[in-house]
Every structure is written in structure tokens, then in C-alpha cells.
CSV table of C-alpha atoms and ligand atoms in Angstrom, one decimal:
chain,number,residue,atom,x,y,z
C,1,MET,CA,-2.8,-37.9,23.0
C,2,SER,CA,-6.4,-36.5,21.7
C,3,GLU,CA,-6.4,-33.5,18.9
C,4,PHE,CA,-8.7,-31.3,17.8
C,5,THR,CA,-9.0,-29.4,14.6
C,6,GLU,CA,-9.6,-25.8,15.2
C,7,THR,CA,-9.7,-22.8,12.6
C,8,LEU,CA,-8.5,-19.1,13.7
C,9,SER,CA,-9.5,-16.3,11.3
C,10,PHE,CA,-7.0,-13.8,10.3
C,11,GLY,CA,-7.6,-10.7,8.2
C,12,SER,CA,-9.4,-12.6,5.0
C,13,LYS,CA,-7.4,-15.8,5.7
C,14,SER,CA,-8.5,-18.7,7.8
C,15,ILE,CA,-5.7,-21.1,9.7
C,16,HIS,CA,-6.8,-24.5,10.3
C,17,TYR,CA,-4.7,-26.1,12.7
C,18,HIS,CA,-4.4,-29.4,14.5
C,19,LEU,CA,-4.6,-28.9,18.3
C,20,SER,CA,-2.9,-31.1,21.0
C,21,PHE,CA,-2.0,-30.3,24.7
C,22,GLN,CA,1.1,-31.9,26.5
C,23,ASP,CA,2.9,-31.8,29.7
C,24,ARG,CA,5.1,-29.0,28.3
C,25,LYS,CA,6.0,-25.3,29.1
C,26,THR,CA,5.8,-23.9,26.1
C,27,LEU,CA,3.5,-23.3,23.0
C,28,GLY,CA,4.9,-25.1,20.1
C,29,ILE,CA,3.8,-24.5,16.4
C,30,ARG,CA,5.0,-26.3,13.4
C,31,VAL,CA,4.2,-25.7,9.7
C,32,TYR,CA,4.5,-28.8,7.5
C,33,PRO,CA,5.2,-28.6,3.6
C,34,ASP,CA,1.4,-29.6,2.8
C,35,SER,CA,0.4,-26.1,5.2
C,36,THR,CA,-0.8,-28.4,7.7
C,37,VAL,CA,-0.2,-26.6,11.1
C,38,ARG,CA,0.0,-28.1,14.5
C,39,VAL,CA,-0.2,-26.5,17.5
C,40,ILE,CA,0.8,-28.2,21.0
C,41,ALA,CA,-0.1,-26.3,24.1
C,42,PRO,CA,0.7,-26.8,27.6
C,43,LEU,CA,-1.9,-28.8,29.6
C,44,ASP,CA,-2.9,-25.6,31.5
C,45,THR,CA,-3.4,-23.2,28.7
C,46,SER,CA,-6.7,-21.4,28.5
C,47,VAL,CA,-8.5,-21.0,25.0
C,48,GLU,CA,-8.2,-17.4,25.3
C,49,LYS,CA,-4.7,-17.0,26.0
C,50,LEU,CA,-3.9,-19.9,23.2
C,51,ARG,CA,-5.8,-18.0,20.5
C,52,ALA,CA,-4.1,-14.6,21.7
C,53,LYS,CA,-0.8,-16.3,21.3
C,54,LEU,CA,-2.0,-17.7,17.7
C,55,ARG,CA,-3.0,-14.5,16.5
C,56,GLU,CA,0.1,-13.0,17.2
C,57,LYS,CA,1.8,-15.9,15.4
C,58,ALA,CA,-0.6,-15.9,12.6
C,59,PRO,CA,1.5,-13.8,9.8
C,60,TRP,CA,4.6,-16.1,10.8
C,61,ILE,CA,2.4,-19.1,10.2
C,62,ILE,CA,1.0,-17.6,7.0
C,63,LYS,CA,4.3,-16.9,5.6
C,64,GLN,CA,5.4,-20.8,6.3
C,65,GLN,CA,2.4,-21.8,4.5
C,66,LEU,CA,3.5,-19.4,1.5
C,67,ASP,CA,6.9,-20.4,1.6
C,68,PHE,CA,5.7,-23.9,0.7
C,69,LEU,CA,5.6,-23.1,-3.2
C,70,SER,CA,1.8,-21.5,-3.2
C,71,TYR,CA,-0.3,-21.3,-6.4
C,72,TYR,CA,-2.3,-18.6,-6.7
C,73,PRO,CA,-3.7,-18.4,-10.0
C,74,LEU,CA,-4.4,-14.8,-11.1
C,75,THR,CA,-4.8,-15.1,-14.9
C,76,PRO,CA,-8.4,-14.4,-16.3
C,77,PRO,CA,-10.5,-17.2,-16.8
C,78,ARG,CA,-10.2,-18.5,-20.2
C,79,LYS,CA,-13.2,-18.3,-23.1
C,80,TYR,CA,-11.5,-20.9,-25.3
C,81,VAL,CA,-12.1,-18.9,-28.7
C,82,SER,CA,-9.7,-18.6,-31.3
C,83,GLY,CA,-7.0,-16.0,-31.0
C,84,GLU,CA,-7.1,-16.3,-27.2
C,85,THR,CA,-3.4,-17.1,-25.9
C,86,HIS,CA,-2.5,-20.1,-23.7
C,87,LEU,CA,0.5,-21.0,-22.0
C,88,TYR,CA,2.6,-23.8,-22.9
C,89,LEU,CA,6.4,-24.3,-20.9
C,90,GLY,CA,6.9,-20.8,-20.6
C,91,ARG,CA,5.3,-19.9,-23.6
C,92,GLN,CA,2.6,-18.1,-25.4
C,93,TYR,CA,0.4,-19.7,-27.8
C,94,LYS,CA,-2.8,-18.2,-29.9
C,95,LEU,CA,-5.4,-20.6,-29.8
C,96,LYS,CA,-6.9,-21.8,-33.2
C,97,ILE,CA,-9.8,-24.1,-33.0
C,98,VAL,CA,-10.9,-26.3,-36.2
C,99,ASP,CA,-13.8,-28.1,-36.9
C,100,SER,CA,-12.6,-31.8,-37.5
C,101,ASN,CA,-13.9,-35.6,-37.2
C,102,GLN,CA,-11.8,-36.3,-34.2
C,103,ASN,CA,-10.4,-34.3,-31.3
C,104,GLU,CA,-6.6,-33.7,-31.3
C,105,VAL,CA,-4.1,-31.1,-30.0
C,106,THR,CA,-0.9,-29.7,-31.9
C,107,LEU,CA,1.5,-27.3,-31.7
C,108,TYR,CA,1.9,-25.7,-35.0
C,109,ARG,CA,3.9,-22.4,-36.0
C,110,GLY,CA,3.3,-20.8,-32.6
C,111,ARG,CA,-0.2,-21.8,-32.6
C,112,LEU,CA,-2.1,-24.2,-30.5
C,113,VAL,CA,-4.3,-25.9,-32.6
C,114,VAL,CA,-7.3,-27.8,-31.4
C,115,LYS,CA,-9.1,-30.1,-33.9
C,116,LYS,CA,-12.5,-30.9,-32.3
C,117,LYS,CA,-15.3,-32.7,-33.1
C,118,SER,CA,-18.5,-30.8,-32.9
C,119,ASN,CA,-20.2,-31.0,-29.2
C,120,THR,CA,-17.0,-31.5,-27.7
C,121,SER,CA,-15.6,-28.5,-25.0
C,122,ILE,CA,-12.5,-27.4,-26.0
C,123,LYS,CA,-11.6,-26.7,-22.5
C,124,THR,CA,-12.2,-30.5,-21.9
C,125,ILE,CA,-10.0,-31.6,-24.8
C,126,LEU,CA,-7.1,-28.9,-23.9
C,127,ASN,CA,-7.0,-29.8,-20.2
C,128,GLU,CA,-6.7,-33.7,-21.0
C,129,TRP,CA,-4.0,-32.5,-23.6
C,130,TYR,CA,-2.2,-30.2,-21.1
C,131,ARG,CA,-2.5,-33.3,-18.5
C,132,GLU,CA,-0.8,-35.7,-20.7
C,133,ARG,CA,1.7,-33.4,-21.7
C,134,ALA,CA,2.7,-32.8,-18.0
C,135,THR,CA,2.9,-36.7,-17.3
C,136,ILE,CA,5.5,-37.1,-19.7
C,137,GLN,CA,7.4,-33.6,-19.3
C,138,PHE,CA,7.5,-34.1,-15.6
C,139,ALA,CA,8.6,-37.5,-15.8
C,140,GLU,CA,11.6,-36.0,-18.1
C,141,SER,CA,12.1,-33.0,-15.6
C,142,LEU,CA,12.5,-35.5,-12.5
C,143,LYS,CA,14.7,-38.3,-14.7
C,144,LYS,CA,17.2,-35.0,-15.3
C,145,VAL,CA,17.2,-33.6,-11.9
C,146,LEU,CA,17.5,-36.8,-9.7
C,147,PRO,CA,21.3,-37.6,-10.4
C,148,LEU,CA,21.5,-34.4,-8.6
C,149,PHE,CA,20.9,-36.1,-5.3
C,150,LYS,CA,23.2,-39.4,-5.9
C,151,LYS,CA,25.0,-38.6,-2.8
C,152,TYR,CA,21.8,-38.1,-0.7
C,153,GLY,CA,20.6,-41.3,-1.6
C,154,LEU,CA,17.3,-40.6,-2.9
C,155,GLU,CA,15.4,-43.4,-4.5
C,156,LYS,CA,13.4,-42.4,-7.6
C,157,PRO,CA,10.0,-40.9,-6.0
C,158,GLU,CA,6.8,-41.9,-7.4
C,159,LEU,CA,5.5,-38.9,-8.9
C,160,GLN,CA,1.6,-37.9,-8.7
C,161,ILE,CA,-0.5,-35.2,-10.9
C,162,ARG,CA,-2.9,-33.7,-8.8
C,163,ASN,CA,-5.0,-30.5,-9.2
C,164,MET,CA,-4.2,-28.5,-6.1
C,165,PRO,CA,-6.0,-25.0,-5.8
C,166,THR,CA,-3.3,-23.4,-4.1
C,167,ARG,CA,-0.4,-25.1,-4.6
C,168,TRP,CA,2.7,-25.9,-7.3
C,169,GLY,CA,3.9,-29.1,-5.6
C,170,SER,CA,4.1,-31.0,-2.3
C,171,CYS,CA,5.5,-34.1,-0.8
C,172,THR,CA,4.2,-36.9,1.5
C,173,THR,CA,6.6,-38.2,4.4
C,174,LYS,CA,6.6,-41.6,2.5
C,175,GLY,CA,8.3,-39.8,-0.4
C,176,LYS,CA,6.1,-39.3,-3.0
C,177,VAL,CA,6.1,-36.1,-5.1
C,178,ILE,CA,3.0,-34.5,-6.1
C,179,LEU,CA,3.0,-31.6,-8.7
C,180,ASN,CA,0.2,-29.5,-10.0
C,181,PRO,CA,-0.5,-30.1,-13.9
C,182,GLU,CA,-0.7,-26.2,-14.4
C,183,LEU,CA,2.7,-26.3,-13.9
C,184,ILE,CA,3.0,-27.5,-17.4
C,185,LYS,CA,2.5,-23.8,-18.6
C,186,ALA,CA,5.6,-22.7,-17.0
C,187,HIS,CA,9.1,-22.8,-18.2
C,188,LYS,CA,11.1,-26.1,-18.1
C,189,GLY,CA,13.5,-24.3,-15.3
C,190,SER,CA,11.0,-23.8,-13.4
C,191,ILE,CA,9.4,-27.3,-13.4
C,192,GLU,CA,12.7,-28.5,-12.6
C,193,TYR,CA,12.9,-26.1,-10.2
C,194,VAL,CA,9.4,-27.1,-8.0
C,195,ILE,CA,11.1,-30.7,-8.4
C,196,ILE,CA,14.1,-29.8,-7.0
C,197,HIS,CA,12.1,-28.2,-4.0
C,198,GLU,CA,10.2,-31.0,-3.4
C,199,LEU,CA,13.3,-33.6,-3.7
C,200,CYS,CA,15.3,-31.5,-1.2
C,201,HIS,CA,11.9,-32.0,1.1
C,202,LEU,CA,12.9,-35.9,1.2
C,203,VAL,CA,16.1,-34.7,2.7
C,204,TYR,CA,15.2,-32.0,5.1
C,205,HIS,CA,11.5,-32.1,5.9
C,206,ASN,CA,11.0,-28.4,6.6
C,207,HIS,CA,12.1,-25.0,5.4
C,208,THR,CA,15.3,-24.8,7.7
C,209,ARG,CA,18.6,-22.8,6.5
C,210,ALA,CA,20.2,-26.4,5.8
C,211,PHE,CA,16.9,-26.8,3.4
C,212,TYR,CA,17.8,-23.5,1.5
C,213,ASN,CA,21.5,-24.4,1.4
C,214,LEU,CA,20.7,-27.5,0.0
C,215,GLN,CA,18.3,-26.4,-2.7
C,216,GLU,CA,20.9,-23.6,-3.7
C,217,ARG,CA,23.7,-26.5,-3.8
C,218,ILE,CA,21.4,-28.2,-6.2
C,219,MET,CA,20.4,-25.4,-8.2
C,220,PRO,CA,22.1,-22.3,-8.0
C,221,ASP,CA,20.1,-20.2,-10.1
C,222,CYS,CA,16.9,-21.2,-8.1
C,223,LYS,CA,15.6,-17.9,-7.1
C,224,LYS,CA,15.4,-16.9,-10.8
C,225,TRP,CA,13.3,-19.8,-11.8
C,226,LYS,CA,11.1,-19.3,-8.7
C,227,GLU,CA,10.5,-15.7,-9.7
C,228,ARG,CA,9.9,-16.9,-13.5
C,229,LEU,CA,7.1,-19.3,-12.3
C,230,GLU,CA,5.5,-16.5,-10.1
C,231,ASN,CA,5.9,-14.0,-12.8
C,232,THR,CA,4.5,-16.1,-15.8
C,233,LEU,CA,1.8,-17.7,-14.4
C,234,ASN,CA,0.3,-15.7,-11.4
J,1,ZN,ZN1,8.8,-26.3,0.4
């Protein structure tokens, strides 16, 4: 089956989608957890008709994509100077920069202390530290929530940390869970929420009612942590 990759502009948004044709009567549109959009059209569909139909469905497609844990960083760009606040596990810390003969980051009395050698960028040191903390914390959070899925027979998934410009988390059909390192700035409850959301996708690969029911069964206060996540970091 041949497949085309197309783009539809809708307001300020662009929707990329994979299009294929099949012997069928109606247009099928599916949005996947990684934001991929697949459109299957009846063989005799004209381009005009297809585009009109997609335009009509665009708000729904965008909503589906947003429901997949979107991440829109709106925090102002950081300057990496002493006194500036930076987040870690849902709390604000004031940055304190100290010249040193080694690079090191520590949390001390509500401050995020960055010791740095001359000629090293604070941003680089800090981002490396965030990533290290993310690796440790995400593994710990996964270990904590995984037993909640015992009766669904989930194997411990592989965790990957990857910068994603628009997503908090995602998962692959092969069962790998991918998390945005920025998530380390969120409260532990929100980190668990994102992991639980992705683990639920290993049971249901979509956003159906069954998916949301499972998510709420596993984490009854998931709405609270979702909102916290959106309010703290956006
Ligand atoms: Zn999802």
C-alpha cells in the first residue's frame, strides 16, 4: 500500500499526516500517541474533498494530539545568573554561582549552588546535572509505580530520556517509555503521572474511555497531577 506524507495548514498549526488509499467507503483518521496522524481514504476520493474533510476534522485532530501530554515551555529563557530561580522536583531554587576548580552542582538550603571552573558554561553544567538527576529519579518513579500494573502483566519497560520539544512523554509500540528530561523540574507526583500515562498506553495504545478508566484506577488523583504539571512548568 503506497503512502504519502502531506501537510495541512490550519490556523497557525500544521498537521502532518500519512495518507494512503484503500478500497473502503469512509475516510479513516487516526491519531497515535507519538502525534502521528494516519489518514486512510476511499480509492476515489478527490484531493479537494479530502482536504475539505480534513479541515473540518482539524480541531479534533489537534485536540487528540494535545491530549497526548503536550509540553509547551512558556517559561522565559533563563540567563543563568545568581539570584535567578530554577525549578527542581516542583520547587523553586535560587541559583548561586561560585567560582571553583571543579564543576559541581549541589542543593544547599533552598539554593541551587553551581560551582564552576572558568570558561565553562553554567547552562551546560546545570543541564548535565538535571539529566543525571532525571535518570535516577525517573528510574525510581518507574520502580514505584510499576507494581500497580501487576495484573496487566507489564514487563519493566526500557526507559529512555530524550529532549522532545513538544512532549512530556511518549512510548513506542515495542514498549519503550520515552521521557522528556525537563520533567525533572516537575513534582514527583507529576513525574509519576506521566509514567503512569505512558504505562497505560502499553495496555491501551489509544485514548479511549477504557484507557482513561485504567489511568484513573491506577492513579485516582491523576487530574490533580496533570494540572500541577501544566501549571508549574508552563
Ligand atoms: Zn496518551
